[in-house]
XYZ file of C-alpha atoms in Angstrom:
520
model
C 1.559 -9.273 70.048
C -0.205 -7.206 67.451
C 0.927 -3.608 67.700
C -1.046 -0.420 67.055
C 1.245 0.306 64.104
C 0.513 -3.129 62.679
C -3.247 -2.564 62.898
C -2.924 0.789 61.112
C -0.966 -0.876 58.317
C -3.659 -3.516 57.846
C -6.395 -0.821 57.741
C -4.479 1.109 55.131
C -4.089 -2.039 52.989
C -7.851 -2.709 53.172
C -8.681 0.860 52.119
C -6.160 0.690 49.301
C -7.845 -2.472 48.063
C -11.258 -0.759 48.093
C -10.220 2.573 46.643
C -7.438 1.581 44.273
C -3.743 1.443 44.980
C -2.685 4.053 42.409
C -3.972 7.443 41.281
C -4.180 6.084 37.744
C -7.230 4.026 38.727
C -10.348 6.248 38.514
C -12.442 6.309 41.670
C -15.968 7.774 41.738
C -15.936 9.968 44.821
C -19.008 12.238 44.205
C -22.263 10.307 44.421
C -24.411 13.348 43.452
C -24.302 17.152 43.401
C -26.611 19.809 41.952
C -27.290 23.562 41.995
C -30.005 25.937 40.695
C -30.840 29.645 40.903
C -33.520 30.584 43.472
C -35.363 33.532 44.977
C -35.621 37.093 43.684
C -32.874 38.465 41.467
C -30.642 41.169 42.978
C -31.683 44.745 42.087
C -29.397 47.599 41.072
C -30.922 51.087 41.408
C -30.220 53.785 38.779
C -30.758 57.543 39.239
C -30.293 60.718 37.235
C -31.609 64.210 36.693
C -32.918 66.302 33.851
C -33.219 64.126 30.754
C -30.777 61.260 31.405
C -29.676 58.599 33.869
C -26.082 58.841 35.085
C -25.537 56.855 38.307
C -26.024 53.246 39.447
C -25.905 52.261 43.111
C -22.793 50.513 44.424
C -24.577 48.724 47.264
C -23.812 45.033 47.631
C -25.953 42.656 45.575
C -26.973 39.279 47.002
C -27.347 36.289 44.645
C -29.531 33.416 45.901
C -29.372 29.740 44.859
C -29.938 26.195 46.122
C -27.501 23.255 46.110
C -26.901 19.738 47.473
C -24.109 17.117 47.481
C -23.051 13.659 48.759
C -19.860 11.593 48.497
C -19.689 7.856 47.786
C -18.880 5.268 50.444
C -15.431 5.483 52.042
C -15.056 9.129 50.916
C -15.878 12.446 52.498
C -16.680 16.023 51.437
C -13.680 18.232 51.925
C -14.888 21.558 50.448
C -18.251 23.179 49.555
C -17.962 26.634 47.948
C -19.738 29.134 45.685
C -18.310 31.879 43.517
C -19.285 34.675 41.126
C -17.406 35.150 37.860
C -17.641 36.875 34.521
C -19.486 35.018 31.704
C -17.481 32.249 30.001
C -15.099 32.025 32.983
C -14.399 28.415 33.819
C -14.788 27.397 37.470
C -11.452 26.475 38.987
C -9.521 26.562 42.264
C -8.105 30.051 42.061
C -8.777 33.560 43.266
C -9.744 34.824 39.809
C -13.401 35.439 40.683
C -15.630 38.447 41.279
C -16.481 37.000 44.694
C -15.684 33.727 46.464
C -17.236 32.065 49.526
C -16.124 28.743 51.047
C -19.299 27.461 52.662
C -17.610 24.642 54.551
C -14.123 23.077 54.387
C -13.142 19.932 56.377
C -9.441 19.520 57.150
C -9.333 17.706 60.457
C -6.663 15.058 59.923
C -9.085 12.566 58.282
C -11.121 12.221 61.446
C -14.430 13.484 59.972
C -15.897 10.830 57.676
C -19.160 12.638 56.782
C -20.375 11.733 53.295
C -23.479 13.977 52.954
C -23.371 17.758 52.975
C -27.093 17.978 52.119
C -29.447 15.386 50.659
C -32.016 18.018 49.552
C -31.651 21.415 47.897
C -30.220 23.765 50.540
C -30.304 27.608 50.345
C -26.979 29.294 49.645
C -26.163 32.927 48.825
C -23.218 35.155 48.046
C -22.853 38.954 48.042
C -20.809 41.185 45.785
C -20.358 44.933 45.136
C -21.059 45.603 41.422
C -18.067 46.860 39.429
C -18.041 49.736 36.936
C -18.872 47.484 33.980
C -22.143 46.337 35.582
C -23.036 49.842 36.804
C -22.469 51.309 33.317
C -24.647 48.557 31.776
C -27.458 49.397 34.237
C -27.284 53.134 33.375
C -27.454 52.301 29.640
C -30.454 50.012 30.261
C -32.455 52.874 31.828
C -31.548 55.448 29.151
C -32.389 53.016 26.314
C -35.728 52.061 27.897
C -36.664 55.724 28.472
C -35.867 56.632 24.842
C -38.001 53.704 23.651
C -40.988 54.804 25.780
C -40.739 58.411 24.514
C -40.634 57.265 20.862
C -43.756 55.171 21.436
C -45.625 58.271 22.693
C -45.715 57.083 26.312
C -42.922 58.945 28.177
C -42.344 57.630 31.727
C -43.897 59.683 34.507
C -42.080 58.050 37.414
C -40.172 54.905 38.363
C -40.009 52.059 35.821
C -38.122 48.799 35.261
C -35.175 48.761 32.872
C -34.131 45.775 30.814
C -32.607 43.160 33.118
C -28.861 42.472 32.814
C -28.602 38.797 31.841
C -25.003 38.592 30.580
C -22.926 40.114 33.378
C -22.524 37.549 36.185
C -22.252 33.747 36.450
C -23.151 32.027 39.759
C -20.955 28.947 40.410
C -21.164 26.068 42.904
C -18.353 23.625 43.685
C -18.678 20.325 45.602
C -15.432 18.390 46.376
C -14.958 14.856 47.744
C -11.704 13.209 48.847
C -10.583 9.693 49.839
C -9.728 8.885 53.454
C -6.188 7.863 52.589
C -5.329 10.705 50.179
C -3.787 8.379 47.582
C -6.092 9.482 44.711
C -6.835 13.022 43.493
C -9.908 14.733 44.919
C -12.995 14.784 42.692
C -14.776 18.134 42.178
C -18.191 18.792 40.588
C -18.670 22.389 39.334
C -21.952 24.020 38.313
C -22.384 27.437 36.671
C -25.587 29.357 35.776
C -26.156 32.901 34.480
C -27.699 35.037 37.229
C -29.758 38.057 35.970
C -29.634 41.429 37.717
C -32.862 43.461 37.807
C -32.603 47.195 36.985
C -34.817 49.742 38.761
C -34.936 53.178 37.086
C -35.942 55.873 39.587
C -37.869 59.010 38.589
C -35.499 61.575 37.108
C -34.873 64.458 39.504
C -35.285 68.006 38.190
C -32.107 69.960 37.602
C -31.625 72.218 40.593
C -31.590 75.875 39.653
C -28.661 77.883 40.972
C -29.749 81.009 42.828
C -26.595 82.957 42.062
C -25.026 82.332 38.712
C -21.381 83.062 38.193
C -20.536 85.060 35.065
C -18.992 81.962 33.467
C -22.050 79.742 34.079
C -24.378 79.183 31.103
C -28.089 79.960 31.476
C -30.621 77.146 30.804
C -31.731 76.717 27.198
C -34.545 79.081 26.267
C -37.116 78.858 23.460
C -37.080 82.315 21.862
C -39.317 82.053 18.785
C -41.491 79.561 16.876
C -42.962 79.570 13.376
C -45.010 77.048 11.388
C -45.993 77.045 7.677
C -48.582 74.877 5.871
C -47.863 73.646 2.343
C -49.905 73.948 0.170
C -51.348 77.165 1.566
C -54.545 77.098 -0.490
C -55.799 73.722 -1.729
C -58.940 72.897 -3.687
C -59.398 69.425 -5.115
C -59.942 65.751 -4.416
C -59.237 64.602 -0.851
C -57.502 63.119 1.025
C -54.468 65.260 0.226
C -50.963 65.207 1.745
C -50.341 68.444 3.665
C -46.827 69.239 4.904
C -46.389 71.380 8.012
C -42.885 72.794 8.570
C -41.812 74.326 11.874
C -38.840 76.500 12.829
C -37.660 76.610 16.456
C -35.236 79.338 17.604
C -33.381 78.640 20.870
C -30.462 79.969 22.865
C -28.349 78.419 25.611
C -26.433 75.216 26.288
C -28.818 72.897 24.429
C -31.148 70.185 25.688
C -34.110 68.009 24.777
C -37.422 69.432 23.521
C -40.779 67.770 22.908
C -43.039 68.932 20.082
C -46.262 68.045 18.266
C -48.496 69.356 15.461
C -52.242 70.047 15.810
C -54.890 70.730 13.161
C -57.798 72.886 14.377
C -56.880 72.062 17.972
C -56.760 68.277 17.416
C -53.401 66.525 17.698
C -52.322 64.916 14.431
C -49.066 63.602 15.963
C -48.024 62.538 19.438
C -45.211 64.353 21.236
C -41.839 63.704 19.583
C -38.446 64.429 21.154
C -35.465 66.181 19.594
C -32.074 66.947 21.102
C -30.691 70.430 20.394
C -26.927 70.777 20.572
C -25.254 73.522 22.585
C -24.971 76.692 20.522
C -27.557 75.528 17.955
C -29.851 78.474 17.155
C -32.331 77.238 14.518
C -33.948 73.786 14.508
C -36.342 72.556 11.812
C -39.144 70.005 12.302
C -41.855 68.839 9.904
C -44.670 66.346 9.400
C -46.660 65.235 6.344
C -50.282 64.311 7.062
C -53.053 62.962 4.855
C -56.033 65.267 5.464
C -59.640 65.295 4.315
C -62.899 66.857 5.498
C -62.752 64.902 8.784
C -59.565 66.734 9.787
C -60.862 70.244 9.160
C -62.909 72.663 11.239
C -66.615 71.932 12.003
C -67.741 74.483 9.368
C -66.067 72.417 6.657
C -69.171 70.279 6.293
C -71.165 73.389 5.230
C -68.962 73.962 2.203
C -70.698 72.932 -1.023
C -68.969 69.846 -2.439
C -68.907 69.322 -6.191
C -70.241 65.928 -7.242
C -71.532 66.957 -10.664
C -69.869 65.980 -13.917
C -70.265 67.847 -17.211
C -69.205 66.789 -20.688
C -67.293 68.955 -23.145
C -64.847 68.437 -25.952
C -62.031 67.947 -23.454
C -63.780 64.991 -21.821
C -65.345 64.583 -18.399
C -64.469 67.352 -15.890
C -65.544 68.521 -12.447
C -67.500 71.761 -12.241
C -65.960 74.587 -10.210
C -66.953 74.616 -6.525
C -69.666 77.020 -5.448
C -67.532 78.504 -2.657
C -64.202 78.259 -0.865
C -63.718 76.267 2.336
C -63.287 78.128 5.607
C -59.797 78.883 6.873
C -58.136 76.014 8.768
C -55.437 76.309 11.425
C -52.234 74.350 12.104
C -50.436 74.692 15.467
C -46.877 73.775 16.460
C -46.545 73.192 20.209
C -43.080 72.939 21.821
C -42.253 72.099 25.434
C -38.943 72.201 27.305
C -38.853 71.760 31.100
C -41.405 74.335 32.323
C -41.524 76.268 29.032
C -44.437 75.898 26.604
C -44.638 77.849 23.339
C -47.015 77.634 20.358
C -47.109 79.029 16.822
C -49.989 79.005 14.304
C -50.566 79.266 10.578
C -53.797 79.344 8.557
C -54.531 77.492 5.355
C -57.440 76.625 3.049
C -58.525 73.013 2.456
C -61.475 72.724 0.045
C -62.254 69.015 -0.410
C -64.201 68.057 -3.531
C -65.377 64.477 -3.509
C -65.044 63.992 -7.265
C -66.351 60.653 -8.510
C -66.698 59.467 -12.106
C -69.578 57.051 -12.695
C -68.724 53.687 -14.176
C -69.462 53.732 -17.892
C -70.929 50.315 -18.650
C -71.983 49.224 -22.141
C -75.652 48.553 -22.737
C -75.882 44.757 -22.768
C -79.568 44.239 -22.503
C -80.291 45.871 -19.164
C -77.126 44.679 -17.409
C -76.456 47.481 -14.887
C -76.470 46.817 -11.134
C -75.849 43.153 -11.880
C -72.294 44.061 -12.994
C -71.462 46.418 -10.103
C -69.528 45.684 -6.896
C -71.246 45.629 -3.491
C -69.072 45.957 -0.353
C -70.337 45.039 3.103
C -69.323 43.233 6.324
C -70.801 39.961 7.610
C -68.683 38.590 10.463
C -68.826 41.452 12.989
C -65.828 42.837 14.882
C -63.232 41.657 17.396
C -61.595 44.098 19.866
C -58.958 42.688 22.198
C -60.223 39.211 23.128
C -63.940 40.130 22.747
C -66.078 39.575 19.629
C -69.596 40.678 18.670
C -71.902 40.941 15.678
C -72.521 44.422 14.325
C -75.138 46.278 16.351
C -74.136 44.521 19.580
C -72.085 45.542 22.606
C -68.545 44.740 23.831
C -67.355 45.287 27.407
C -63.566 45.420 27.555
C -61.272 44.620 30.473
C -57.700 45.734 31.140
C -56.453 42.357 29.884
C -57.900 43.139 26.413
C -55.412 45.994 25.870
C -51.782 45.871 24.756
C -50.693 49.124 26.443
C -51.921 52.121 28.444
C -51.122 55.744 27.534
C -52.130 59.094 29.088
C -54.832 59.383 26.380
C -56.353 55.916 26.728
C -55.676 52.194 26.182
C -54.406 50.529 23.002
C -56.257 47.479 21.669
C -55.947 45.269 18.601
C -59.063 44.945 16.389
C -60.214 43.221 13.221
C -63.368 43.097 11.093
C -64.159 41.706 7.662
C -64.932 43.437 4.376
C -66.507 41.362 1.597
C -67.503 42.143 -2.003
C -70.809 40.366 -2.672
C -71.326 42.165 -5.986
C -70.665 41.082 -9.562
C -67.640 43.284 -10.306
C -64.218 43.987 -8.775
C -63.582 47.132 -6.702
C -60.270 48.906 -6.127
C -58.844 52.079 -4.585
C -61.385 52.632 -1.783
C -60.879 53.447 1.911
C -62.407 52.013 5.077
C -62.494 54.107 8.233
C -63.374 53.692 11.932
C -64.651 56.632 13.991
C -65.409 57.484 17.612
C -67.941 60.331 17.851
C -66.798 61.575 14.444
C -63.084 61.364 15.280
C -60.960 59.010 13.207
C -59.701 55.907 15.020
C -58.284 53.985 12.059
C -57.992 54.369 8.280
C -57.344 51.514 5.838
C -56.316 53.097 2.524
C -56.523 51.956 -1.103
C -58.270 48.646 -0.589
C -58.971 46.179 -3.387
C -61.701 43.521 -3.350
C -62.451 41.223 -6.243
C -65.984 39.945 -6.577
C -66.825 37.282 -3.980
C -63.573 38.106 -2.138
C -63.293 38.767 1.607
C -60.451 40.480 3.528
C -59.828 41.299 7.175
C -59.203 44.920 8.178
C -57.058 45.012 11.307
C -54.815 47.278 13.328
C -54.600 49.045 16.668
C -56.913 51.736 18.085
C -56.658 54.077 21.102
C -59.772 53.991 23.329
C -60.438 56.374 26.277
C -62.521 55.353 29.280
C -66.310 55.448 28.865
C -69.208 53.852 26.993
C -69.785 54.963 23.415
C -70.483 53.760 19.865
C -67.763 53.045 17.306
C -68.606 53.258 13.596
C -66.953 51.342 10.765
C -67.538 52.615 7.217
C -66.474 50.558 4.183
C -65.822 52.724 1.093
C -66.016 55.677 3.463
C -65.445 58.377 0.825
C -67.951 56.746 -1.580
C -65.317 56.309 -4.253
C -66.991 53.207 -5.728
C -70.425 52.967 -7.345
C -72.150 49.953 -5.783
C -75.322 48.053 -6.534
C -76.346 48.663 -2.892
C -75.093 51.809 -1.144
C -76.997 51.133 2.102
C -74.920 48.283 3.567
C -71.579 50.017 4.155
C -71.876 51.515 7.684
C -71.805 49.435 10.879
C -71.835 50.252 14.581
C -70.814 48.581 17.814
C -71.112 49.910 21.392
C -68.009 49.483 23.552
C -67.459 49.957 27.281
C -63.877 50.835 28.321
C -62.781 50.664 31.997
C -61.948 53.835 33.963
C -58.358 52.616 34.392
C -57.714 53.566 30.752
C -58.165 57.272 31.548
C -57.877 59.603 28.618
C -59.156 62.790 30.193
C -62.523 62.623 28.451
C -65.703 60.602 28.316
C -66.935 60.601 24.693
C -70.619 61.232 24.189
C -72.548 59.127 21.661
C -73.295 60.994 18.472
C -74.671 59.917 15.097
C -72.126 59.140 12.411
C -71.416 62.247 10.388
C -70.676 60.459 7.125
C -73.164 61.710 4.502
C -75.096 59.054 2.621
C -74.388 58.888 -1.061
C -77.201 60.078 -3.313
C -78.233 57.703 -6.124
C -76.551 58.534 -9.426
C -78.079 58.138 -12.856
C -76.141 55.722 -15.033
C -75.300 56.776 -18.559
């Protein structure tokens, strides 16, 4: 009679024949397995006060993914697990992980013969409390991003997103299959993907003032005195000219971060810049060098007689002395620290003479204007993604801008300048204006005859509808065969979302037309 033991022996022999009688014979036990990252990335929240971020939350972070797996015939899944590890850590059966989670493990005396854990991608997740290394990286991300925004002239006003941490945590998935007779080693498929962590930088809290200060406690830093000096103090000559403004800031206290800017006649010539003052530092120096001309001076500057006459003497060609001095201009240094705001002023003289020497051409049988350059523009202008011929209109949308600042939106632009004359031109400027205020300046341009170049850059536009003027050879440095084809206008409409605190009013371009000159 066939015994139960005999039947078990026969079954074992059959399985050995199918699976291989020795562990040296390779047996494919995993039919398929896969894993991918899914859902929103975990978020670590960073806080601070005053001028820096210092703390990252230690709340548990949850990492989401999807996975699937199936064993081949006559095998079963014995373990399905996921883990978190440091980058470059190889998945293995050990406890050397940031976090470990056995999703399912089958050890039931070989009674369960299931082959499929999941035939389609199945949600999985694992939670972990971030360690000090990750928290420190999140704090650095917020401080670096804040410094970058301040340097770009757009300091953060509230919450913002830091740079995501992409090199801190690896998410691993492990799918294991075993034979039913346990005569061959189990086969394990491991998957590992980098799992980013989003960084949320909260609004910096103000430093809480202490009502009663102990004698040993230091008082907050205080701005005691400011001074600013213009160099040169009295200038008369050809413009534009480089003016240097030097400021001195006297402080007392434990140190801190200040923000400062320079203004000329009430108009900002720089955005706010930041500077850290060390504890115990008393005197701090700041400076800026700015190229100024008549457009940067007070409104009365235009009334100053400008010398355009040339006289001949034995010393050669010289400019006549100006009829009068320019009015006094004003430079302002503005400094802010927490709730403190201080300003200092200095006065200087800027008398711009637009000196221009006529081209001395030989008499070659009436050849005059035929051998002169002639600059103009033919292709129109492009702002953001919108284009138009000169004299037309452009309506901009938020998608046309590269960034938004408290003073308006930033947009890329380009327009062409072409020399249709018979001679080369060099050393001239092209300028864009909004209601007389400079938007962009392209310096020292060169155009050979029949040559065309694109003038491009970035301009700051406040909300509103207004004309923009482009002027090629703006300072009239080049004698041209046609002086009446250098100024072009376009009307732009900027959405209210750009802000800027002002709505510019259309005004005629203030650039004076050049009077015809007699040729010698």
